[in-house]
Coordinates of C-alpha atoms in Angstrom, one line a residue:
M4 CA 0.0 0.0 0.0
G5 CA 2.3 2.7 -1.3
K6 CA 6.0 3.0 -0.9
R7 CA 6.4 2.2 2.7
L8 CA 3.2 0.8 4.2
L9 CA 2.9 1.4 8.0
M10 CA 5.9 3.7 8.3
L11 CA 5.1 4.2 11.9
F12 CA 5.6 0.5 12.7
M13 CA 8.7 0.6 10.5
A14 CA 10.3 3.4 12.5
I15 CA 9.5 1.8 15.8
Y16 CA 10.9 -1.6 14.6
M17 CA 14.2 -0.1 13.5
A18 CA 14.7 1.7 16.8
V19 CA 13.6 -0.6 19.6
L20 CA 11.9 -3.9 18.8
P21 CA 13.7 -7.0 20.0
G22 CA 14.3 -10.0 17.8
C23 CA 11.6 -12.3 18.9
V24 CA 10.8 -14.8 16.1
A25 CA 9.4 -18.2 15.7
K26 CA 10.2 -21.1 13.4
T27 CA 8.4 -20.2 10.2
I28 CA 8.5 -21.6 6.7
S29 CA 7.1 -20.6 3.3
V30 CA 3.4 -20.0 2.9
E31 CA 2.9 -23.3 1.1
E32 CA 4.4 -25.1 4.0
Q33 CA 2.7 -23.2 6.9
Q34 CA -0.3 -25.5 7.3
P35 CA 1.9 -28.5 8.2
L36 CA 3.7 -26.3 10.6
L37 CA 0.5 -25.3 12.3
E38 CA -0.6 -29.0 12.5
Q39 CA 2.8 -29.9 14.0
S40 CA 2.6 -27.1 16.6
N41 CA -0.7 -28.5 17.8
K42 CA -0.1 -32.2 17.2
N43 CA -0.5 -33.5 20.7
K44 CA -3.6 -31.5 21.4
S45 CA -5.1 -32.3 18.0
E46 CA -4.7 -36.0 18.5
Q47 CA -6.5 -35.9 21.8
A48 CA -9.2 -33.5 20.8
E49 CA -12.3 -34.9 19.1
E50 CA -13.3 -32.5 16.3
T51 CA -16.7 -30.9 16.9
V52 CA -19.3 -29.7 14.3
P53 CA -19.4 -26.0 14.2
K54 CA -22.5 -24.5 15.6
K55 CA -23.7 -20.9 16.1
G56 CA -23.4 -19.4 19.5
G57 CA -21.0 -18.5 22.2
T58 CA -18.8 -15.6 23.2
L59 CA -15.1 -15.1 22.2
T60 CA -13.2 -12.9 24.7
I61 CA -10.2 -11.0 23.2
P62 CA -7.7 -8.4 24.5
L63 CA -7.3 -4.9 23.3
V64 CA -4.1 -3.2 24.5
Q65 CA -3.9 0.6 24.9
P66 CA -6.7 1.6 22.4
D67 CA -6.0 5.1 21.0
V68 CA -8.7 6.1 18.6
F69 CA -11.7 4.2 17.2
N70 CA -11.4 5.7 13.7
P71 CA -9.6 3.1 11.5
L72 CA -8.0 5.8 9.4
M73 CA -6.4 7.6 12.5
T74 CA -5.2 4.7 14.7
K75 CA -1.5 4.2 15.2
S76 CA -1.9 1.0 17.1
K77 CA -1.3 -2.5 15.7
D78 CA -3.8 -3.9 18.2
M79 CA -6.4 -1.4 17.0
V80 CA -5.9 -2.2 13.4
N81 CA -6.6 -5.9 14.1
F82 CA -9.6 -5.0 16.3
L83 CA -11.1 -2.5 13.9
G84 CA -10.7 -5.0 11.1
L85 CA -13.7 -6.9 12.7
I86 CA -15.8 -3.7 12.1
F87 CA -14.5 -2.1 8.9
E88 CA -13.7 -3.4 5.4
G89 CA -11.9 -2.2 2.3
V90 CA -12.8 -2.4 -1.4
M91 CA -10.0 -5.0 -1.6
R92 CA -8.3 -7.1 1.1
Y93 CA -5.1 -9.1 1.3
D94 CA -5.2 -12.9 1.2
Q95 CA -2.7 -15.3 2.8
N96 CA -0.2 -14.6 -0.1
Q97 CA -0.4 -10.8 0.5
K98 CA -2.3 -10.5 -2.8
P99 CA -5.3 -8.1 -2.9
Q100 CA -8.7 -9.8 -3.4
P101 CA -12.1 -8.3 -3.7
C102 CA -13.9 -7.5 -0.5
L103 CA -16.5 -4.7 -0.7
A104 CA -15.9 -5.0 -4.4
E105 CA -17.3 -8.2 -6.0
S106 CA -15.1 -7.8 -9.1
Y107 CA -12.8 -5.4 -11.0
E108 CA -11.3 -4.8 -14.4
V109 CA -8.5 -2.7 -15.9
S110 CA -8.4 -0.9 -19.2
E111 CA -6.0 -2.1 -21.9
D112 CA -3.5 0.8 -21.2
G113 CA -3.7 0.2 -17.4
T114 CA -4.8 3.7 -16.5
I115 CA -8.4 3.0 -15.5
W116 CA -9.3 0.4 -12.8
T117 CA -13.1 -0.1 -12.5
F118 CA -14.4 -1.6 -9.3
H119 CA -17.9 -3.1 -9.2
L120 CA -19.1 -2.8 -5.6
R121 CA -21.4 -5.4 -3.9
K122 CA -25.0 -4.4 -4.0
G123 CA -27.1 -4.7 -0.8
V124 CA -24.2 -4.1 1.6
K125 CA -25.4 -2.1 4.7
W126 CA -23.6 -0.1 7.2
H127 CA -24.2 -1.2 10.8
D128 CA -26.8 1.6 11.2
G129 CA -28.9 0.1 8.4
T130 CA -28.0 2.6 5.7
P131 CA -26.8 1.5 2.3
F132 CA -23.1 1.4 1.4
T133 CA -22.3 3.1 -1.9
S134 CA -19.4 4.4 -4.0
Q135 CA -19.9 7.8 -2.4
D136 CA -18.6 6.3 0.9
V137 CA -15.4 5.0 -0.9
K138 CA -14.9 8.3 -2.6
F139 CA -15.3 10.2 0.7
T140 CA -12.8 8.0 2.4
F141 CA -10.3 8.2 -0.4
D142 CA -10.5 12.0 -0.5
I143 CA -9.7 12.3 3.2
L144 CA -6.7 10.0 2.7
R145 CA -5.5 12.0 -0.3
S146 CA -5.8 15.3 1.5
G147 CA -3.2 14.0 4.1
T148 CA -5.0 15.7 7.0
L149 CA -5.3 12.6 9.2
N150 CA -1.7 11.7 9.0
S151 CA -2.9 8.1 8.4
F152 CA -0.6 5.3 7.3
Y153 CA -3.3 4.3 4.9
Q154 CA -2.6 7.5 3.0
N155 CA 0.8 6.2 1.9
G156 CA 0.5 5.5 -1.9
I157 CA -2.5 7.9 -2.1
Y158 CA -1.3 11.3 -0.7
A159 CA 0.9 13.2 -3.1
N160 CA 1.0 10.3 -5.6
T161 CA 1.4 11.8 -9.0
Y162 CA 0.4 8.6 -10.7
I163 CA -3.2 8.9 -9.4
Q164 CA -5.5 11.3 -11.2
D165 CA -8.7 10.7 -9.2
L166 CA -11.2 8.2 -7.8
V167 CA -14.5 8.7 -9.7
P168 CA -17.9 7.2 -8.9
K169 CA -19.9 6.2 -12.0
D170 CA -23.0 5.2 -10.1
D171 CA -23.8 3.9 -6.6
Y172 CA -22.0 0.6 -7.2
T173 CA -19.3 1.4 -9.7
I174 CA -16.1 3.4 -9.1
C175 CA -13.1 4.0 -11.2
L176 CA -9.5 4.7 -10.1
N177 CA -8.2 6.9 -12.9
L178 CA -4.4 7.0 -13.3
N179 CA -2.1 9.3 -15.2
F180 CA 0.3 6.4 -15.7
P181 CA -0.1 2.6 -15.1
I182 CA 1.0 1.4 -11.7
S183 CA 1.7 -2.0 -10.3
N184 CA 0.1 -1.6 -6.9
A185 CA -3.3 -0.1 -7.9
L186 CA -5.2 -2.9 -6.1
D187 CA -3.0 -2.5 -3.0
I188 CA -4.1 1.2 -2.9
M189 CA -7.7 0.1 -2.6
T190 CA -7.3 -1.9 0.6
F191 CA -7.9 1.0 2.9
P192 CA -10.9 0.7 5.3
V193 CA -14.0 2.6 4.1
I194 CA -15.9 4.8 6.6
P195 CA -19.5 6.0 6.1
K196 CA -19.7 9.5 4.5
A197 CA -23.0 10.3 6.3
V198 CA -21.5 9.7 9.7
Y199 CA -18.2 11.4 9.3
E200 CA -18.6 14.2 6.8
S201 CA -19.8 16.8 9.4
V202 CA -17.2 15.9 11.9
L203 CA -13.7 17.5 11.5
P204 CA -10.4 16.1 13.0
G205 CA -10.0 17.3 16.6
A206 CA -13.8 17.6 17.1
G207 CA -14.5 14.1 18.1
I208 CA -13.9 12.2 14.8
E209 CA -11.6 9.9 16.7
N210 CA -14.2 8.7 19.2
I211 CA -17.3 8.3 17.2
V212 CA -18.9 4.9 17.8
P213 CA -17.4 2.9 14.9
I214 CA -20.0 2.0 12.2
G215 CA -18.6 -0.2 9.5
T216 CA -19.8 -2.9 7.1
G217 CA -17.9 -5.8 8.8
K218 CA -18.8 -9.1 10.3
Y219 CA -19.3 -7.6 13.8
K220 CA -20.7 -4.4 15.1
M221 CA -20.6 -2.4 18.3
E222 CA -23.5 -3.4 20.7
S223 CA -23.6 0.1 22.3
T224 CA -21.5 3.1 23.0
I225 CA -17.8 2.9 23.6
S226 CA -17.1 2.2 27.3
I227 CA -13.4 2.2 27.8
E228 CA -13.9 3.3 31.4
D229 CA -15.6 0.0 32.2
G230 CA -12.7 -1.9 30.7
E231 CA -14.8 -3.8 28.2
I232 CA -16.4 -3.4 24.8
R233 CA -18.9 -5.8 23.4
L234 CA -19.4 -6.6 19.7
V235 CA -22.2 -8.7 18.3
R236 CA -22.6 -10.6 15.0
N237 CA -23.7 -8.4 12.1
N238 CA -26.6 -10.4 10.8
D239 CA -26.7 -8.2 7.7
W240 CA -23.2 -8.9 6.7
W241 CA -22.9 -9.7 3.0
G242 CA -20.7 -12.8 3.5
K243 CA -21.1 -16.1 5.3
S244 CA -22.7 -15.5 8.7
P245 CA -20.1 -16.0 11.5
F246 CA -20.7 -18.8 14.1
I247 CA -19.7 -16.8 17.1
D248 CA -22.5 -14.6 18.5
T249 CA -20.6 -12.1 20.6
I250 CA -17.0 -10.8 21.0
L251 CA -16.2 -9.5 24.4
V252 CA -13.2 -7.1 24.2
R253 CA -11.3 -6.6 27.4
I254 CA -8.9 -3.6 27.7
Y255 CA -5.4 -3.8 29.1
E256 CA -2.8 -1.2 29.6
D257 CA 0.1 -3.3 28.3
N258 CA 0.9 -6.6 26.6
D259 CA 2.3 -8.1 29.8
K260 CA -1.1 -7.7 31.5
A261 CA -2.9 -9.2 28.4
R262 CA -0.6 -12.3 28.5
A263 CA -1.2 -12.7 32.2
A264 CA -5.0 -12.5 31.6
F265 CA -4.7 -15.3 29.0
Q266 CA -2.9 -17.5 31.4
T267 CA -5.6 -17.0 34.0
G268 CA -8.3 -17.7 31.5
S269 CA -9.8 -14.2 31.5
I270 CA -9.4 -14.0 27.7
D271 CA -9.4 -16.7 25.0
L272 CA -6.4 -15.6 22.9
V273 CA -3.4 -13.3 22.7
D274 CA -1.4 -12.1 19.7
T275 CA 2.2 -12.1 20.8
E276 CA 5.8 -12.2 19.7
V277 CA 6.8 -15.7 19.5
V278 CA 9.5 -15.7 22.2
F279 CA 6.6 -15.6 24.7
T280 CA 5.0 -18.7 23.3
N281 CA 7.5 -21.0 25.0
I282 CA 5.5 -20.9 28.2
Y283 CA 2.5 -22.2 26.3
E284 CA 4.1 -25.0 24.2
Q285 CA 3.2 -27.8 26.7
E286 CA -0.1 -26.6 28.0
P287 CA -2.8 -29.1 26.8
D288 CA -5.6 -26.5 26.3
V289 CA -3.5 -24.1 24.1
R290 CA -3.0 -23.8 20.4
L291 CA -0.3 -21.8 18.6
Y292 CA -0.8 -20.3 15.1
R293 CA 2.5 -18.8 13.8
Y294 CA 2.6 -16.3 11.0
L295 CA 5.2 -14.2 9.1
T296 CA 5.4 -10.5 9.9
S297 CA 7.0 -7.7 7.8
K298 CA 9.8 -7.3 10.2
Y299 CA 13.0 -7.8 8.2
D300 CA 16.6 -7.9 9.6
F301 CA 19.7 -7.4 7.5
L302 CA 23.4 -6.5 7.5
A303 CA 24.1 -3.4 5.5
F304 CA 27.7 -2.9 4.1
N305 CA 29.2 0.4 3.3
L306 CA 29.8 -0.2 -0.4
R307 CA 32.3 2.7 -0.7
S308 CA 34.7 0.7 1.4
P309 CA 37.1 -1.4 -0.6
L310 CA 36.3 -4.3 1.7
F311 CA 32.8 -4.6 0.3
S312 CA 33.0 -3.2 -3.2
D313 CA 33.4 -6.7 -4.7
A314 CA 30.2 -8.8 -5.1
K315 CA 32.2 -11.9 -4.8
V316 CA 33.3 -10.9 -1.3
R317 CA 29.7 -10.1 -0.2
K318 CA 28.6 -13.4 -1.4
A319 CA 31.4 -15.1 0.5
L320 CA 30.3 -13.4 3.6
A321 CA 26.8 -14.7 3.1
Y322 CA 28.2 -18.3 3.0
A323 CA 30.3 -17.6 6.0
I324 CA 27.4 -16.5 8.3
D325 CA 25.5 -19.3 9.8
R326 CA 21.9 -18.0 10.2
K327 CA 20.7 -21.4 11.6
E328 CA 23.2 -21.0 14.5
I329 CA 22.0 -17.4 15.1
M330 CA 18.3 -18.5 15.1
S331 CA 19.2 -21.3 17.5
M332 CA 21.3 -19.4 19.9
V333 CA 19.4 -16.0 19.8
F334 CA 15.9 -16.9 18.7
L335 CA 15.4 -20.3 20.3
N336 CA 15.8 -22.1 16.9
N337 CA 13.2 -20.0 15.3
G338 CA 13.3 -17.9 12.1
Q339 CA 12.8 -17.7 8.4
A340 CA 16.0 -17.1 6.5
V341 CA 15.9 -15.1 3.3
D342 CA 18.4 -13.9 0.7
V343 CA 16.2 -11.0 -0.7
P344 CA 14.2 -8.2 1.0
I345 CA 10.8 -9.8 0.0
N346 CA 8.5 -11.5 2.5
P347 CA 8.3 -15.3 1.8
S348 CA 4.5 -15.0 2.2
S349 CA 4.3 -12.7 -0.8
W350 CA 2.9 -13.9 -4.1
L351 CA 5.9 -12.1 -5.7
Y352 CA 8.5 -14.0 -3.7
D353 CA 10.5 -16.6 -5.6
S354 CA 12.0 -19.3 -3.4
S355 CA 14.4 -20.3 -6.2
Y356 CA 16.7 -17.5 -5.0
R357 CA 17.0 -18.7 -1.4
I358 CA 20.7 -19.7 -2.1
Y359 CA 23.2 -18.9 0.7
D360 CA 23.2 -21.6 3.2
Y361 CA 26.2 -21.9 5.6
D362 CA 29.3 -23.1 3.8
P363 CA 32.6 -21.8 5.3
E364 CA 34.7 -23.7 2.8
K365 CA 33.0 -22.1 -0.1
A366 CA 33.4 -18.7 1.6
V367 CA 37.1 -19.2 2.0
F368 CA 37.5 -20.3 -1.6
M369 CA 35.6 -17.3 -2.9
L370 CA 37.6 -14.9 -0.8
K371 CA 40.8 -16.4 -2.1
E372 CA 39.5 -15.9 -5.7
A373 CA 38.9 -12.3 -4.7
G374 CA 42.5 -11.9 -3.6
W375 CA 42.1 -12.3 0.1
S376 CA 44.6 -14.6 1.9
D377 CA 46.5 -14.8 5.1
S378 CA 49.9 -13.8 3.6
D379 CA 51.7 -13.2 6.9
G380 CA 50.2 -16.1 8.9
D381 CA 48.7 -13.8 11.5
G382 CA 45.3 -15.4 11.3
I383 CA 43.7 -12.4 9.5
L384 CA 43.0 -12.3 5.8
D385 CA 44.7 -9.6 3.9
K386 CA 45.1 -8.2 0.4
D387 CA 47.2 -5.8 -1.4
I388 CA 45.1 -2.7 -2.3
G389 CA 46.9 0.2 -4.1
G390 CA 50.3 -1.1 -3.0
E391 CA 49.4 -1.3 0.6
K392 CA 48.6 -4.4 2.6
V393 CA 45.1 -4.2 4.0
N394 CA 43.7 -6.6 6.7
F395 CA 40.2 -7.7 6.3
K396 CA 38.7 -6.2 9.5
F397 CA 35.7 -4.1 10.1
T398 CA 33.1 -2.9 12.7
I399 CA 29.5 -3.8 12.9
K400 CA 27.3 -1.1 14.5
T401 CA 23.9 -1.9 15.9
N402 CA 21.4 -0.3 18.3
E403 CA 22.5 -0.8 21.9
D404 CA 19.0 -1.1 23.3
N405 CA 18.3 -4.4 21.3
D406 CA 19.7 -7.4 23.1
E407 CA 19.0 -9.8 20.3
R408 CA 20.8 -7.7 17.7
R409 CA 23.8 -7.3 20.0
E410 CA 23.9 -11.1 20.4
T411 CA 23.5 -11.6 16.7
A412 CA 26.4 -9.3 16.0
L413 CA 28.6 -11.1 18.4
L414 CA 27.8 -14.4 16.8
I415 CA 28.6 -13.0 13.3
K416 CA 31.9 -11.7 14.8
R417 CA 32.8 -15.2 15.9
Q418 CA 31.6 -16.9 12.7
L419 CA 33.6 -14.6 10.4
G420 CA 36.6 -14.8 12.8
E421 CA 36.8 -18.6 12.0
I422 CA 37.5 -17.8 8.4
G423 CA 40.1 -15.0 9.1
I424 CA 38.0 -11.9 9.2
Q425 CA 38.3 -9.7 12.2
V426 CA 35.1 -8.0 13.4
D427 CA 34.5 -5.6 16.2
V428 CA 30.9 -5.0 17.5
E429 CA 30.0 -1.5 18.5
P430 CA 26.5 -1.0 20.1
V431 CA 25.4 2.6 19.8
P432 CA 22.2 4.5 20.4
W433 CA 19.8 4.1 17.4
Q434 CA 19.4 7.9 17.2
E435 CA 23.2 8.2 16.7
I436 CA 23.1 5.5 13.9
Q437 CA 20.1 7.2 12.3
G438 CA 21.1 10.8 12.7
D439 CA 24.9 10.6 12.4
H440 CA 26.5 7.4 11.0
I441 CA 24.0 6.7 8.2
P442 CA 23.8 10.3 6.8
K443 CA 27.6 10.7 6.9
G444 CA 28.4 7.2 5.8
S445 CA 30.6 6.8 8.8
F446 CA 30.2 3.0 9.2
D447 CA 31.6 -0.3 7.9
A448 CA 28.5 -2.3 8.5
I449 CA 25.2 -1.9 10.3
L450 CA 23.0 -4.7 11.7
M451 CA 19.4 -3.3 11.5
G452 CA 15.9 -3.9 10.4
Y453 CA 13.0 -2.4 8.5
Y454 CA 9.2 -2.9 8.7
L455 CA 8.6 -3.5 4.9
S456 CA 5.5 -2.7 2.9
V457 CA 3.0 -5.4 2.0
F458 CA 3.6 -4.7 -1.6
P459 CA 7.4 -5.3 -2.0
D460 CA 9.1 -2.0 -2.6
L461 CA 12.8 -2.4 -3.6
E462 CA 13.2 1.2 -4.8
F463 CA 13.6 2.8 -1.4
I464 CA 16.7 0.8 -0.4
L465 CA 18.2 -0.6 -3.6
H466 CA 17.5 1.9 -6.4
S467 CA 20.4 4.3 -6.9
S468 CA 18.0 7.2 -6.0
G469 CA 16.3 5.4 -3.2
E470 CA 15.5 7.4 0.0
Q471 CA 17.1 4.7 2.2
N472 CA 19.9 3.7 -0.1
F473 CA 22.5 4.8 2.4
I474 CA 24.9 2.0 1.3
K475 CA 25.2 3.9 -2.0
Y476 CA 24.4 0.9 -4.1
T477 CA 24.2 1.6 -7.9
H478 CA 23.4 -1.0 -10.6
P479 CA 21.9 0.2 -13.9
E480 CA 20.2 -3.1 -14.7
L481 CA 18.5 -3.3 -11.2
D482 CA 17.5 0.4 -11.5
G483 CA 15.9 -0.4 -14.8
L484 CA 14.0 -3.4 -13.5
I485 CA 12.8 -1.5 -10.4
F486 CA 11.6 1.4 -12.6
Q487 CA 9.9 -0.9 -15.1
S488 CA 8.2 -3.0 -12.4
K489 CA 6.4 0.2 -11.1
T490 CA 4.3 0.5 -14.2
I491 CA 3.5 -3.3 -14.8
Y492 CA -0.1 -4.2 -14.1
N493 CA -0.2 -7.6 -15.6
E494 CA 0.2 -10.2 -13.0
E495 CA 2.4 -12.6 -14.9
E496 CA 4.6 -9.9 -16.2
L497 CA 5.0 -8.4 -12.7
K498 CA 5.9 -11.8 -11.3
D499 CA 8.5 -12.2 -14.0
A500 CA 10.0 -8.7 -13.3
Y501 CA 10.3 -9.5 -9.6
R502 CA 11.9 -12.8 -10.4
Q503 CA 14.5 -11.0 -12.5
M504 CA 15.1 -8.5 -9.6
Q505 CA 15.5 -11.3 -7.0
K506 CA 17.9 -13.2 -9.3
L507 CA 20.0 -10.0 -9.7
I508 CA 20.0 -9.3 -6.0
S509 CA 21.1 -12.8 -5.2
I510 CA 24.0 -12.4 -7.6
E511 CA 25.0 -9.0 -6.5
M512 CA 24.2 -9.3 -2.8
P513 CA 24.2 -5.5 -2.2
I514 CA 22.8 -6.1 1.3
M515 CA 22.9 -9.3 3.4
S516 CA 19.4 -10.3 4.1
L517 CA 19.1 -12.3 7.2
Y518 CA 15.5 -13.2 8.1
F519 CA 11.9 -12.2 8.5
R520 CA 10.4 -12.4 12.0
T521 CA 7.2 -14.1 12.9
A522 CA 4.5 -13.6 15.5
C523 CA 2.0 -16.1 17.0
L524 CA -1.7 -16.1 17.7
V525 CA -2.1 -18.2 20.9
T526 CA -5.6 -19.5 21.6
K527 CA -7.5 -21.6 24.0
D528 CA -8.3 -25.0 22.5
K529 CA -12.0 -24.4 22.8
I530 CA -11.9 -22.2 19.7
G531 CA -12.1 -24.1 16.4
G532 CA -12.0 -23.2 12.8
I533 CA -8.9 -21.0 13.0
G534 CA -6.7 -20.9 9.9
I535 CA -3.4 -19.2 9.5
P536 CA -3.5 -15.6 10.7
R537 CA -2.2 -12.7 8.7
E538 CA -0.3 -9.7 10.2
L539 CA -2.7 -6.8 10.9
D540 CA -5.6 -9.1 10.1
I541 CA -5.5 -11.8 12.7
Y542 CA -9.3 -12.0 12.8
G543 CA -9.6 -12.1 8.9
G544 CA -11.3 -15.5 8.7
I545 CA -13.2 -15.2 12.0
E546 CA -16.5 -16.2 10.3
E547 CA -15.1 -19.7 10.3
W548 CA -14.3 -19.7 14.0
Y549 CA -16.6 -21.3 16.5
I550 CA -16.7 -22.2 20.1
K551 CA -16.5 -26.0 20.7
R552 CA -19.3 -27.5 22.7

């Protein structure tokens, strides 16, 4: 959804989030993983036939605002997803699919996307949903007045001409030029025009009782003071009627209190970073549903340094770093290793370019081919550069308030030391890395992370003009592929363009991708019908959930 979806979460992740991940594999293999996670419990539990009824009790941590366009809370995005819907929504492969639209089509030149909206959809107050509601919501986001992360890709986007209703159930996204993420743009949650058009930001828009088109609706006014909110099934929902009658939402001031409430049975589930799931692994009445997040860790090299200017050296380092050991020692044997900055859940990810498994002998061989050897027998590789002997030694900087990254950097230091590369680790404040070392280029390597957009954006970090291309990487062929991909709207052509980009990245290795992190939905065994959650949409398939009798 734009160049950097959820920039707020990305900024927080780079600065402070610890590396808490779970063992996760590609989307095609996630169902066997889910079954394995719950094996003992599944074997003992007799499957029940889903029936309507019952109450699901869920947590809500630190709610900020009840307007889906304004919230800056991950918990609220998940919660409000029960109430609000978009014209399009993401599936398990992070591919947009029709939601409030029942179909769409694109013109031959790719500049007009026509969305045919579902007829008969009602807002929770009984009024009809129309294209005017979509237009109203789009215009608010395009104005930029709400500072919403949903406006990324809409606000100040010169590719977009306008969103124009043709009638109550047809709306057209008109573009000045074709774009590859037109469908992603239409995943924003739609709000009712009649409810919000007379209320300005700062005058109560954030606390209007949410009225959406979704599977569940507010039973009454918001009662945060009571510590609870109650949702009831929307019997007018356009899709399959959910089994569960009521969702009781209990409010907590932090995640620790929510996890404690789950352990005491006060709530039926908790969405958590996987490091906390270890305490639940052996509990007979608990099930774990792991899923990939957009949190991406990598090692960035200063390509202006003669140590890292040779792609063969960078690839040798990729073979020399044992990510399995890192995930075992730091992340309790959990993690999804990658060689490209594209989420393995994405329909645009190509697993063919997952290449660099640990192979220190190959690393030594490639370094030797690049001219690095221990000529003086001091245990450190060296090379003649410009008539001067240069030892292969460098410093990894990482943010000092992140224990997992510090431990990871120390493991990389030991692993590279085993093949003759001397590494120092320098933990420093993130503000210093971001405000000083990155802008000035005063670093050898930085161990860090980004919260990546759902639609894979390689421009911001790997294009020669990218806003975050602080490693100063330049490659004309990759620049061309990135630029070309931005205007491809045919699915197969787009997949092919991303395949070519991933191939080139795996050959060039401009940055060393390490892994994507995962999270886990932990539930009581009494809840059936849960599939594989998706980040920021953990209740996406809740119409299939049911309370076991």
